[in-house]
Tab-separated table of C-alpha atoms and ligand atoms in Angstrom:
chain	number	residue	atom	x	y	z
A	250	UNK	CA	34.134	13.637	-17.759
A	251	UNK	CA	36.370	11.103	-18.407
A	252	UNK	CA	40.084	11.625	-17.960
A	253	UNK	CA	42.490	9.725	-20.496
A	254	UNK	CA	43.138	6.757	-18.628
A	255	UNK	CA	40.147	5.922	-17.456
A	256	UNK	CA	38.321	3.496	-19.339
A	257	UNK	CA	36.671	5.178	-21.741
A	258	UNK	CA	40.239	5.599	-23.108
A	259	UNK	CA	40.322	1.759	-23.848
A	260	UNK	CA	37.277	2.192	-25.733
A	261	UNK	CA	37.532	3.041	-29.274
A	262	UNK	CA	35.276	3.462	-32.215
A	263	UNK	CA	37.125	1.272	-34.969
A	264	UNK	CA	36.040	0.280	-38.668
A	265	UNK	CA	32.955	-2.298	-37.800
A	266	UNK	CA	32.399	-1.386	-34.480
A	267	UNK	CA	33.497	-0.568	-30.943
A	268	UNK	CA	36.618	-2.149	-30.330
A	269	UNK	CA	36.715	-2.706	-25.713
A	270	UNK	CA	39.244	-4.483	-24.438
A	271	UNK	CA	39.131	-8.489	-23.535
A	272	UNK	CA	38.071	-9.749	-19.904
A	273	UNK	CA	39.996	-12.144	-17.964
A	274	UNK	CA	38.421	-14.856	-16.262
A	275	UNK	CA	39.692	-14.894	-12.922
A	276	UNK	CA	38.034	-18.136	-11.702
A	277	UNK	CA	37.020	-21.281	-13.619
A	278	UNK	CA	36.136	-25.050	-12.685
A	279	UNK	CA	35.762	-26.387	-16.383
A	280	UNK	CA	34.130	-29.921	-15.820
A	281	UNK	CA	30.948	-27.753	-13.734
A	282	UNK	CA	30.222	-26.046	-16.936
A	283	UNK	CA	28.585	-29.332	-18.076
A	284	UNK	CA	26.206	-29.835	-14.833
A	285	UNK	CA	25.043	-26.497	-15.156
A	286	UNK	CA	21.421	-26.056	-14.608
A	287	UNK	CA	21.412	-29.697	-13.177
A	288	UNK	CA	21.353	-28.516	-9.440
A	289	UNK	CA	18.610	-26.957	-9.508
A	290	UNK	CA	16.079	-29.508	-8.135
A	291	UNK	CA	15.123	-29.819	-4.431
A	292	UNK	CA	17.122	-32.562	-2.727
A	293	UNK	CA	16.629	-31.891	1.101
A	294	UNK	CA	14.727	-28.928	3.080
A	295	UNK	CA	17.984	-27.197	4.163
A	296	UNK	CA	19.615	-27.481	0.445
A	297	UNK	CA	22.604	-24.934	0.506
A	298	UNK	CA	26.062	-24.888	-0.967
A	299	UNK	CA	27.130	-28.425	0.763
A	300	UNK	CA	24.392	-30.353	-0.804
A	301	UNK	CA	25.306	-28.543	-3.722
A	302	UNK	CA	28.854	-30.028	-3.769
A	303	UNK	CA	27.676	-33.106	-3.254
A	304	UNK	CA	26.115	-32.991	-6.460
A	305	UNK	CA	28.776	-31.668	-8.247
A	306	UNK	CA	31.141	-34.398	-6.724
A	307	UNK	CA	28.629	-37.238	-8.181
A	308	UNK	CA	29.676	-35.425	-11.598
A	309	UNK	CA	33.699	-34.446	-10.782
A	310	UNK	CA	33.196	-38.563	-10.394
A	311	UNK	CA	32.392	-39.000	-14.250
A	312	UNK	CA	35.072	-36.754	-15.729
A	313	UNK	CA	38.270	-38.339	-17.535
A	314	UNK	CA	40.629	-36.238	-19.914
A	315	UNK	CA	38.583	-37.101	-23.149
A	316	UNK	CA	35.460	-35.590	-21.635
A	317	UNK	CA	37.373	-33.156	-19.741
A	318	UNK	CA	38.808	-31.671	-23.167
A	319	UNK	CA	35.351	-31.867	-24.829
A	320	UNK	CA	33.737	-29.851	-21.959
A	321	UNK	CA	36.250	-27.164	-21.518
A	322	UNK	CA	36.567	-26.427	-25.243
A	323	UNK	CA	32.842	-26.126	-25.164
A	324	UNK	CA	33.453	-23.648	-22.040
A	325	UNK	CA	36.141	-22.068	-23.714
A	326	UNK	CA	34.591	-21.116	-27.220
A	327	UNK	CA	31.582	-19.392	-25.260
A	328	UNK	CA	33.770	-17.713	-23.226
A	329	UNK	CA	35.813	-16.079	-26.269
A	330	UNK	CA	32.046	-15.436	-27.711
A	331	UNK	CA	31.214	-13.497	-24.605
A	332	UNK	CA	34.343	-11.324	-24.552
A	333	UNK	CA	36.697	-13.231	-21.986
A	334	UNK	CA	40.018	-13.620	-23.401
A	335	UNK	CA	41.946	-15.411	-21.067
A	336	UNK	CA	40.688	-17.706	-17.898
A	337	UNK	CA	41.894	-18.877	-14.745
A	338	UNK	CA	41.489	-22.411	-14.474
A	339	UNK	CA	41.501	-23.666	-10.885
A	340	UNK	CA	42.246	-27.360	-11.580
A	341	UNK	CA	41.857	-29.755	-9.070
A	342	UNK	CA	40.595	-33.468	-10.958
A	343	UNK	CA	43.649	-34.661	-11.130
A	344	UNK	CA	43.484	-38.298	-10.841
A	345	UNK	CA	41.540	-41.147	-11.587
A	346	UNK	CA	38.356	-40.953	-9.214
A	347	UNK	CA	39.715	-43.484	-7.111
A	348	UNK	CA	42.933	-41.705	-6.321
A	349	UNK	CA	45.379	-43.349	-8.476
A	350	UNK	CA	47.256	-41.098	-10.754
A	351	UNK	CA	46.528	-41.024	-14.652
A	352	UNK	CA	49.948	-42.948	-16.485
A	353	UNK	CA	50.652	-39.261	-17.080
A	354	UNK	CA	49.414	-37.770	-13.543
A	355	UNK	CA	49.537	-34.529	-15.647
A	356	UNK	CA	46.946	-35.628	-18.443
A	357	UNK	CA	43.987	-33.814	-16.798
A	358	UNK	CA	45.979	-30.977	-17.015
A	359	UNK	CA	47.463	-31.188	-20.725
A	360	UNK	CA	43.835	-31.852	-21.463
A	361	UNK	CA	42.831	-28.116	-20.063
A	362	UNK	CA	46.101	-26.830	-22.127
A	363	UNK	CA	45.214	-28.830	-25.029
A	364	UNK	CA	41.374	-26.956	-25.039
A	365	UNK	CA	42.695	-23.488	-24.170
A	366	UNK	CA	45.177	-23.783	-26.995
A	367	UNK	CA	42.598	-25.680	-29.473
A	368	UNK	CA	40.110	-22.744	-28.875
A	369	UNK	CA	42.476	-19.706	-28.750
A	370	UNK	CA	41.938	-18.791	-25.285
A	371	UNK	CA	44.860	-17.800	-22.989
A	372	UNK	CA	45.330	-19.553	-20.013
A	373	UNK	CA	46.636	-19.624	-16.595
A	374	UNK	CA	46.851	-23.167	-15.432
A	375	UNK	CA	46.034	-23.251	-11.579
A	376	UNK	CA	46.943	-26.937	-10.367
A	377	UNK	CA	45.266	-27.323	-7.269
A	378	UNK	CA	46.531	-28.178	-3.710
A	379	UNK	CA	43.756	-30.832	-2.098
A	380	UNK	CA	44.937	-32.883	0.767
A	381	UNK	CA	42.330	-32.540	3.474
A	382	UNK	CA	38.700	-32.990	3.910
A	383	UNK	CA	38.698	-30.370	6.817
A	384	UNK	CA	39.895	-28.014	8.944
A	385	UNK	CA	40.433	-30.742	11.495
A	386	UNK	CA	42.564	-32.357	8.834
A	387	UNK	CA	40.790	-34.859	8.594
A	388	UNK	CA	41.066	-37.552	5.430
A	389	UNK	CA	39.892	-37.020	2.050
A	390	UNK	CA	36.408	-38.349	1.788
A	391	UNK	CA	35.935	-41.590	-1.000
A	392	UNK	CA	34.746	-38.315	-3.979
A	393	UNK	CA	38.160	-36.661	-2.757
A	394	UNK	CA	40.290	-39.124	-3.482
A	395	UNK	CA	41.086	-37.856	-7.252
A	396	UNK	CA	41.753	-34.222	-6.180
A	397	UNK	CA	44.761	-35.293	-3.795
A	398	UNK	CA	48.189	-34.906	-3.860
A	399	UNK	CA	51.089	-34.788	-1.382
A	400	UNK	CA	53.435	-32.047	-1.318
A	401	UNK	CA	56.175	-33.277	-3.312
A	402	UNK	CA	53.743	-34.909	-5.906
A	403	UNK	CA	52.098	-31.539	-6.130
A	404	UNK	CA	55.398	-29.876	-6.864
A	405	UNK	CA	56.103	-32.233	-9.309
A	406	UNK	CA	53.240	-31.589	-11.015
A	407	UNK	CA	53.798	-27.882	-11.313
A	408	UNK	CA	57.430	-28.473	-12.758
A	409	UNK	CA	56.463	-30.702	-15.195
A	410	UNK	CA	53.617	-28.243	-16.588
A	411	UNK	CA	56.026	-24.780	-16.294
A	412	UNK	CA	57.715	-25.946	-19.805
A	413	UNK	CA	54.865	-25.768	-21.611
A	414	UNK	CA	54.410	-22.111	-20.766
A	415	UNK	CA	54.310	-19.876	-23.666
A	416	UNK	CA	53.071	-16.723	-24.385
A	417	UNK	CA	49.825	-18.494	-24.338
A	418	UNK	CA	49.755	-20.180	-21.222
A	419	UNK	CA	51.258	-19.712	-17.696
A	420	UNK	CA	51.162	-22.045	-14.805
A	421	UNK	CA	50.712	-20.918	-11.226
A	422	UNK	CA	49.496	-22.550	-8.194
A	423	UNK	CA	46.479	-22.865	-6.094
A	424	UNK	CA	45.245	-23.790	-2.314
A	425	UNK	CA	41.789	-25.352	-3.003
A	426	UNK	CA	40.850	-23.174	0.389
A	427	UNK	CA	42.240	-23.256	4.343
A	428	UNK	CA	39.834	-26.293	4.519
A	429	UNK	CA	41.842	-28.422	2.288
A	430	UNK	CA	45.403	-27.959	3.063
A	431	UNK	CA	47.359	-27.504	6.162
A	432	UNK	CA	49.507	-24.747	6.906
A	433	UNK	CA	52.888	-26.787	7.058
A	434	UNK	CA	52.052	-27.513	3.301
A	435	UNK	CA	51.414	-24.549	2.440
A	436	UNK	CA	54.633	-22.707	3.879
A	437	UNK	CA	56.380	-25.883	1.919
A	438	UNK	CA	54.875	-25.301	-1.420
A	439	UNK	CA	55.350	-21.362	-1.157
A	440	UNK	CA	58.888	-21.646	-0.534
A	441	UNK	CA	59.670	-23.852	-3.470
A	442	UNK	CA	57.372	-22.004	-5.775
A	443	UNK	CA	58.748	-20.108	-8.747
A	444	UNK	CA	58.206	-16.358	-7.782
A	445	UNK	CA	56.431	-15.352	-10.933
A	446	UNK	CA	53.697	-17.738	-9.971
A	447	UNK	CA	50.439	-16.481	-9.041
A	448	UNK	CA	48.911	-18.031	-6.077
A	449	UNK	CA	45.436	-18.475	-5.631
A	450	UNK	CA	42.464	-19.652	-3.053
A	451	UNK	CA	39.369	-20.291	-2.368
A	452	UNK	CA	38.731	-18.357	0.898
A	453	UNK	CA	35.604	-17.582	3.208
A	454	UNK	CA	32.723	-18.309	0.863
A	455	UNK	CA	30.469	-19.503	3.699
A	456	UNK	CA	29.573	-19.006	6.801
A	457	UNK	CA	30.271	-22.321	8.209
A	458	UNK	CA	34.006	-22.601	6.695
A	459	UNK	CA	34.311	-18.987	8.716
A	460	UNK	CA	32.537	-20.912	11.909
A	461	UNK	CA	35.079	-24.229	11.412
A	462	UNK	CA	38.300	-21.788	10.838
A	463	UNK	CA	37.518	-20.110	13.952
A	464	UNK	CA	36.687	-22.903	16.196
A	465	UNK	CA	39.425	-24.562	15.049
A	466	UNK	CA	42.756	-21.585	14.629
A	467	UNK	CA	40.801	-19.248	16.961
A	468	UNK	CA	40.751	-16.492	13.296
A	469	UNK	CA	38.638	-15.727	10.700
A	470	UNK	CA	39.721	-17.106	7.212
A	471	UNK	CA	40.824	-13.973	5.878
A	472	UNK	CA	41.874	-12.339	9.465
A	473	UNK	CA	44.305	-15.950	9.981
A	474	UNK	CA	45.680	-15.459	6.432
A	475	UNK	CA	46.362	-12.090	5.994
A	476	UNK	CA	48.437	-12.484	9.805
A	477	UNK	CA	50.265	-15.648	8.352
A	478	UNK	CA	51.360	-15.049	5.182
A	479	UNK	CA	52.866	-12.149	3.110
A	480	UNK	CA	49.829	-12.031	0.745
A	481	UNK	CA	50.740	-9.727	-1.957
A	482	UNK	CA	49.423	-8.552	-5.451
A	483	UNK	CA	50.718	-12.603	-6.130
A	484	UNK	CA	47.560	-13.726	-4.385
A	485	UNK	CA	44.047	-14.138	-5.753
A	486	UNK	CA	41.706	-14.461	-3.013
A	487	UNK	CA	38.176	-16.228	-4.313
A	488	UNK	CA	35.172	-15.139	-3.340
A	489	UNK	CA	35.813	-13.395	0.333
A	490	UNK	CA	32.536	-12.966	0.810
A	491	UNK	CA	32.317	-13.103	4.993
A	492	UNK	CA	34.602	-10.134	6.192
A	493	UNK	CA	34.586	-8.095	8.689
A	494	UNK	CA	35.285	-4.164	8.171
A	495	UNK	CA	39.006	-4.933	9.154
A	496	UNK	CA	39.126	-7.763	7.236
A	497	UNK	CA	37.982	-5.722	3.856
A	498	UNK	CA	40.714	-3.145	4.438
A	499	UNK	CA	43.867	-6.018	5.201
A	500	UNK	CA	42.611	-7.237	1.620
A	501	UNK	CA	43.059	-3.935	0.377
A	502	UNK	CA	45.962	-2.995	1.797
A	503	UNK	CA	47.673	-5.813	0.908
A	504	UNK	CA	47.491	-5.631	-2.633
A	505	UNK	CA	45.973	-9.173	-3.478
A	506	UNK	CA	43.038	-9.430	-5.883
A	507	UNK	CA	39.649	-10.828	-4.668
A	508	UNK	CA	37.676	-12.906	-7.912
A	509	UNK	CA	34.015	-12.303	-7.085
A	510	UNK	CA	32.032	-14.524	-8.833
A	511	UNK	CA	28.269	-12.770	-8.789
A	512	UNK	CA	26.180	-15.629	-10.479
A	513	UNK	CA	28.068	-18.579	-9.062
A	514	UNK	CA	27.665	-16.686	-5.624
A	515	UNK	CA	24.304	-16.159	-5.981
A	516	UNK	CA	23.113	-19.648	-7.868
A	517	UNK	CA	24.936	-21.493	-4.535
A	518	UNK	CA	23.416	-19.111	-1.769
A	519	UNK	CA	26.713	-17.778	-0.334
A	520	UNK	CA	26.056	-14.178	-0.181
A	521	UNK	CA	27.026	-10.886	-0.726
A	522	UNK	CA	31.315	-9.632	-1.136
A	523	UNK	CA	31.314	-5.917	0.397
A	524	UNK	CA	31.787	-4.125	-3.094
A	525	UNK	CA	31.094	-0.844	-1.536
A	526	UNK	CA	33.611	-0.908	1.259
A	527	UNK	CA	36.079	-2.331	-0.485
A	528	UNK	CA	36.186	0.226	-3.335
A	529	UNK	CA	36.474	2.886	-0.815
A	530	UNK	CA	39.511	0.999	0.687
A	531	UNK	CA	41.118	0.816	-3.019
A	532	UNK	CA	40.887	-2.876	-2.933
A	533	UNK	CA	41.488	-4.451	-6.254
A	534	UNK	CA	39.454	-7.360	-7.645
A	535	UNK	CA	37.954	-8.997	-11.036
A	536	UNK	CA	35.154	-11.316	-11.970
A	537	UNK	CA	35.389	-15.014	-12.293
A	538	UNK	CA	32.485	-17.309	-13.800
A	539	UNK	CA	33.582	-20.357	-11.631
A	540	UNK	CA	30.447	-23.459	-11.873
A	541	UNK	CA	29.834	-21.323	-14.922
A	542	UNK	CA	25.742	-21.421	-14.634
A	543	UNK	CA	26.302	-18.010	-16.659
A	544	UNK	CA	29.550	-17.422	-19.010
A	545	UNK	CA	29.732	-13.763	-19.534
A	546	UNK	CA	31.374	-10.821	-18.506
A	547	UNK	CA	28.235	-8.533	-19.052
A	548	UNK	CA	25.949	-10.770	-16.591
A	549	UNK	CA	29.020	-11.144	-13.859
A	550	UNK	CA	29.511	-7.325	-13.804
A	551	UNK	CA	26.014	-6.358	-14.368
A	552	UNK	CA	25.065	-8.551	-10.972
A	553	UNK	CA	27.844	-7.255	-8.746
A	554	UNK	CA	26.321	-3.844	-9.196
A	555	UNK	CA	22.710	-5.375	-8.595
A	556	UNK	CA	23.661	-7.130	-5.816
A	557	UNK	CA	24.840	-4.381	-3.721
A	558	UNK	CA	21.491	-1.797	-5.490
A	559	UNK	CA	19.269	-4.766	-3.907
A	560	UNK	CA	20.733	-5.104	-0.207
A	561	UNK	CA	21.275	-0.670	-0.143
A	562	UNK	CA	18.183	-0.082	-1.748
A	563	UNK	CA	20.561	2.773	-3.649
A	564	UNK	CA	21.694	2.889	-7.376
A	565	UNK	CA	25.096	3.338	-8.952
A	566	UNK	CA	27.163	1.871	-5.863
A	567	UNK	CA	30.026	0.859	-7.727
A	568	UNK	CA	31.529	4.143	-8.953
A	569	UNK	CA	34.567	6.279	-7.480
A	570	UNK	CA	35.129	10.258	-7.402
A	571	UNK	CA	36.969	10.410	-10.334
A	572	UNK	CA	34.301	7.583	-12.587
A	573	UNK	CA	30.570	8.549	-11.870
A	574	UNK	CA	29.756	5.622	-14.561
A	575	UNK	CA	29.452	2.261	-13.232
A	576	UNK	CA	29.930	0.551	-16.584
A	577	UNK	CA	33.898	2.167	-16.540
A	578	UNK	CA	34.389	1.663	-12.724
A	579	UNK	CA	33.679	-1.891	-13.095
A	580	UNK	CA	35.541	-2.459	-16.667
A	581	UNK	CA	38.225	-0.631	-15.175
A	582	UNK	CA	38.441	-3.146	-12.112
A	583	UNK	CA	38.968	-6.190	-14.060
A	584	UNK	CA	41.545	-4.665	-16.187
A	585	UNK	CA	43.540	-3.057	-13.505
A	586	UNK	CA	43.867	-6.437	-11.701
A	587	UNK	CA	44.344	-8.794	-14.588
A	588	UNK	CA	48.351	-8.518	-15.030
A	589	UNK	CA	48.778	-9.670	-11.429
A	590	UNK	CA	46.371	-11.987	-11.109
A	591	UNK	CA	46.749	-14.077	-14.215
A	592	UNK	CA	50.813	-13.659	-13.851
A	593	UNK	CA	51.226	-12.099	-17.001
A	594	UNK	CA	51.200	-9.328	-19.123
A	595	UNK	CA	48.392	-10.835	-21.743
A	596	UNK	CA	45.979	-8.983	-23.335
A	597	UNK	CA	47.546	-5.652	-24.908
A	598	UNK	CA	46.657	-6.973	-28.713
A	599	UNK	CA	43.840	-8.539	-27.807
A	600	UNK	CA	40.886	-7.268	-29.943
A	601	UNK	CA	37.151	-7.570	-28.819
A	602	UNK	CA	35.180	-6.182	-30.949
A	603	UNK	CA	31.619	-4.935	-30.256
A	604	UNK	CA	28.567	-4.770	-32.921
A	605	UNK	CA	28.105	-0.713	-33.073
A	606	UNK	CA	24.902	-1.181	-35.372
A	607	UNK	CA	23.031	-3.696	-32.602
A	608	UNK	CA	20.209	-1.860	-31.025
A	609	UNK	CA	21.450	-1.889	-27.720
A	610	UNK	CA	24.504	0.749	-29.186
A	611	UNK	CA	22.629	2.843	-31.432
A	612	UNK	CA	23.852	6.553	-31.067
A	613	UNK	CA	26.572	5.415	-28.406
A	614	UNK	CA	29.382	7.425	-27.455
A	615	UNK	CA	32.894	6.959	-25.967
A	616	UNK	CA	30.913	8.252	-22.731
A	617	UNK	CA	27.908	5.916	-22.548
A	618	UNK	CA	29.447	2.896	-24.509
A	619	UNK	CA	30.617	0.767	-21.671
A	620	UNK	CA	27.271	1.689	-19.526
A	621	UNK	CA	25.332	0.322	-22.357
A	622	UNK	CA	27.140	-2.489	-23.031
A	623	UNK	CA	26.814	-3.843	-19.302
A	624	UNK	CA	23.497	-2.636	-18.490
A	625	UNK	CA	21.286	-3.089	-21.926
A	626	UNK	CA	19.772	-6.100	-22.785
A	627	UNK	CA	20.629	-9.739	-23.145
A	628	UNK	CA	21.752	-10.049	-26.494
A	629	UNK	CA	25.663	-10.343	-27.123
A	630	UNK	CA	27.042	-7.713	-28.822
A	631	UNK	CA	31.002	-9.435	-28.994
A	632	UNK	CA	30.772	-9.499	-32.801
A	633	UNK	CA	34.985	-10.354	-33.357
A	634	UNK	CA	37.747	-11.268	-30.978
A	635	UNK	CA	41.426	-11.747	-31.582
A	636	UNK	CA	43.437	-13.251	-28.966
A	637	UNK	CA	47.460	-12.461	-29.482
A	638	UNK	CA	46.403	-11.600	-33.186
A	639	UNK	CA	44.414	-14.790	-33.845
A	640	UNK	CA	40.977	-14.524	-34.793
A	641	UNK	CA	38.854	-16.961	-32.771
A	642	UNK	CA	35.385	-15.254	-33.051
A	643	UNK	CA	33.532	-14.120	-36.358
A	644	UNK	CA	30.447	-12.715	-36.622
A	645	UNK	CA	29.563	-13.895	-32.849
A	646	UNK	CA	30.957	-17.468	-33.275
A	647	UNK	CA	33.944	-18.789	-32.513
A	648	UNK	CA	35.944	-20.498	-35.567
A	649	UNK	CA	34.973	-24.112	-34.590
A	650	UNK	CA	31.962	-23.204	-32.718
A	651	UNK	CA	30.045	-26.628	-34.765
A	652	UNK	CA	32.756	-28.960	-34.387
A	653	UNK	CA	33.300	-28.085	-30.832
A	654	UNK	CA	29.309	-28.418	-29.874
A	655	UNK	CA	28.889	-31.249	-31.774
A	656	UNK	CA	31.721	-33.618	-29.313
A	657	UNK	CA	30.353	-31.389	-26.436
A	658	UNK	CA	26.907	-33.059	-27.232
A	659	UNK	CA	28.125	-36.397	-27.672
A	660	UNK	CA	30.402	-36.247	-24.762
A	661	UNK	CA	27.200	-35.119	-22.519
A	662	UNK	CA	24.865	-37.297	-23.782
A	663	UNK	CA	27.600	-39.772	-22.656
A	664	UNK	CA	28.233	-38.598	-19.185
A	665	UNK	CA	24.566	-38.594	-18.823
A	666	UNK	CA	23.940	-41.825	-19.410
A	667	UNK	CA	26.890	-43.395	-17.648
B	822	NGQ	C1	34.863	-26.109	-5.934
B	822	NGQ	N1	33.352	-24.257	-5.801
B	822	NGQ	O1	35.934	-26.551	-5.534
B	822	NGQ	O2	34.425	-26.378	-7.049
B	822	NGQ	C2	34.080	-25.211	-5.016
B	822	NGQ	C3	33.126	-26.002	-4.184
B	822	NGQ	C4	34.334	-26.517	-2.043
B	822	NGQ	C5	32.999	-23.087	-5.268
B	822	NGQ	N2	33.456	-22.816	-4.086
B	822	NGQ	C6	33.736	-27.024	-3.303
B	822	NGQ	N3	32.236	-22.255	-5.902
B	822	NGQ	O3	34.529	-25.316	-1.881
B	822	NGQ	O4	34.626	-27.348	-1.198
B	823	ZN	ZN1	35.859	-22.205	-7.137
């Protein structure tokens, strides 16, 4: 049984289908959408996640705003195709790659904005904080150099984005991770930000940023802080993967959302968040498609489940006493954390519509509908969205979905070459 807020109350059988609420995006690097599937060679015995980023800084290397607009309206249209309707977009290419600002240091920026708004998406802008290549703060290495800023130029930054806000876009801020900024910067940027700024980071994805944080502030990631800051619903924490039992609860208790990113996780060999634990604690979280190797909601969702079936060797882990499905337990998760963690109310009109005469749906019910959705097939069933009343996806495509692929194409062939 479902009771009337659950999610199966957000879930309604409408003229042309099953209307389901939108997903928001919770964690996005735009520019890795167009390396995706390039990693995926051999480059040393021991590849793992830091080999990976080397690769991925070869390409952050190629990016200017032209291509960066061409790739992340690409990223953006499939993401309104696959049901997201607004995305987090953890910015950090700020600058030319050798370090020296853009003639507008915000044009990477307004060229994120300009593809959110070109494609209908909404948007929360997260300008990065980069300043350190370490723990040991030491310098930013030469493939750094672009994601840099100081404090006050960071600051900056932010003010001169917050006027473009709308009811379309919101700008917040984000830590790139304990690694990358010290914690004098970070009191200084929290105390001049805005208070209805949402504040993410990147926090204990591997093992060996837990080792470094320890060796070097004698805490865990998470443990060091949960102790030094107020983290509140405000925060975002990314990933979170390495905690320990106490660790899970202080995220919990505190109120802060964690973005798992299941395919991104998996496709860089970090490992696996504690779903199961941290549902029992009440923890709140959403889903993120970060490198973007997969954009959809249905694969993100369907993989944190499979995840945690594959290490328990038990079924239907993420599920609480009052939701026995796992479809509504996990639709309900991303929705319940999405005000706080994208900083605004978005959403409420948005319309995502899903096909009710595809095979995967035949004979659904309120009941079974989100179950089936998540856990039946691979086709997409997102027939129409509507984002704050605009429609941006008919019949599966989004609006411009040819125009869009065909500068995608030309920018990649570009970036491929150079
Ligand atoms: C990023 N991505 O900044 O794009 C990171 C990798 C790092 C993920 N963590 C780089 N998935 O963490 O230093
Ligand atoms: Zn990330």
């Amino acid at each position: 049984m479902s009771n009337p807020d659950s999610t199966a109350g957000q879930v309604h059988a409408i003229e042309g289908g099953w209307r389901v609420p939108g997903i928001a995006n919770l964690h996005s690097h735009a520019f890795q959408r167009a390396m995706a599937g390039m990693a995926e060679r051999q480059t040393h015995p021991e590849d793992s996640f830091w080999t990976w980023r080397e690769i991925m800084y070869r390409f952050a290397a190629r990016m200017d705003p032209d291509s960066t607009y061409a790739v992340a309206t690409q990223l953006y249209a499939e993401m309104l195709e696959a049901g997201y309707t607004t995305v987090c977009e953890f910015h950090y290419v700020h600058h030319q790659p050798d370090g020296t600002p853009y003639a507008d240091a915000a044009a990477m920026s307004k060229a994120l904005i300009a593809a959110a708004r070109d494609t209908g998406i909404r948007m929360t802008l997260l300008p990065v904080l980069y300043m350190t290549g370490g723990f040991d703060g030491r310098a930013l290495s030469a493939r750094q150099q672009r994601f840099g800023h100081g404090v006050d130029g960071f600051l900056r930054l932010i003010d001169g984005l917050r006027p473009l806000q709308d009811d379309q876009l919101r700008v917040g801020c984000a830590f790139h991770s304990l690694r990358a900024v010290p914690e004098a910067a970070m009191r200084e940027v929290l105390a001049a930000l805005p208070a209805d700024a949402p504040i993410h980071i990147h926090i204990a994805e591997q093992v060996g940023e837990v080792q470094d944080c320890l060796a070097v502030r004698n805490a865990r990631p998470v443990e060091w802080l949960l102790r030094e800051f107020q983290v509140d619903r405000r925060w975002t924490l990314v990933h979170a993967t390495h905690l320990t039992q106490e660790e899970t609860h202080g995220i919990a208790a505190s109120g802060a959302t964690v973005a798992i990113c299941p395919t991104t996780e998996a496709n860089l060999g970090d490992g696996l968040f504690p779903l199961r634990e941290y549902l029992q604690a009440g923890g709140r979280w959403g889903i993120g498609s970060d490198s973007h190797v997969s954009v959809s909601p249905v694969e993100e969702l369907r993989w944190l489940e499979y995840g945690q079936r594959l290490v328990t060797r038990h079924r239907n882990i993420a599920v609480t006493a009052d939701s026995p499905s796992v479809g509504e337990t996990l639709l309900q998760g991303v929705l319940e954390s999405a005000t706080d963690a994208i900083g605004f109310p978005g959403g409420k009109d948005d319309l995502v519509l899903l096909d009710a005469d595809a095979p995967a749906l035949v004979g659904a019910t309120r009941n079974d509908l989100v179950d089936r959705w998540l856990f039946a097939g691979n086709r997409s069933l997102v027939k129409q969205v509507r984002v704050a009343g605009r429609e941006v996806v008919t019949d599966g495509q989004h609006v411009e979905r040819e125009a869009i692929a065909r500068r995608y194409g030309e920018t990649l062939r570009q970036l491929l070459r150079d």
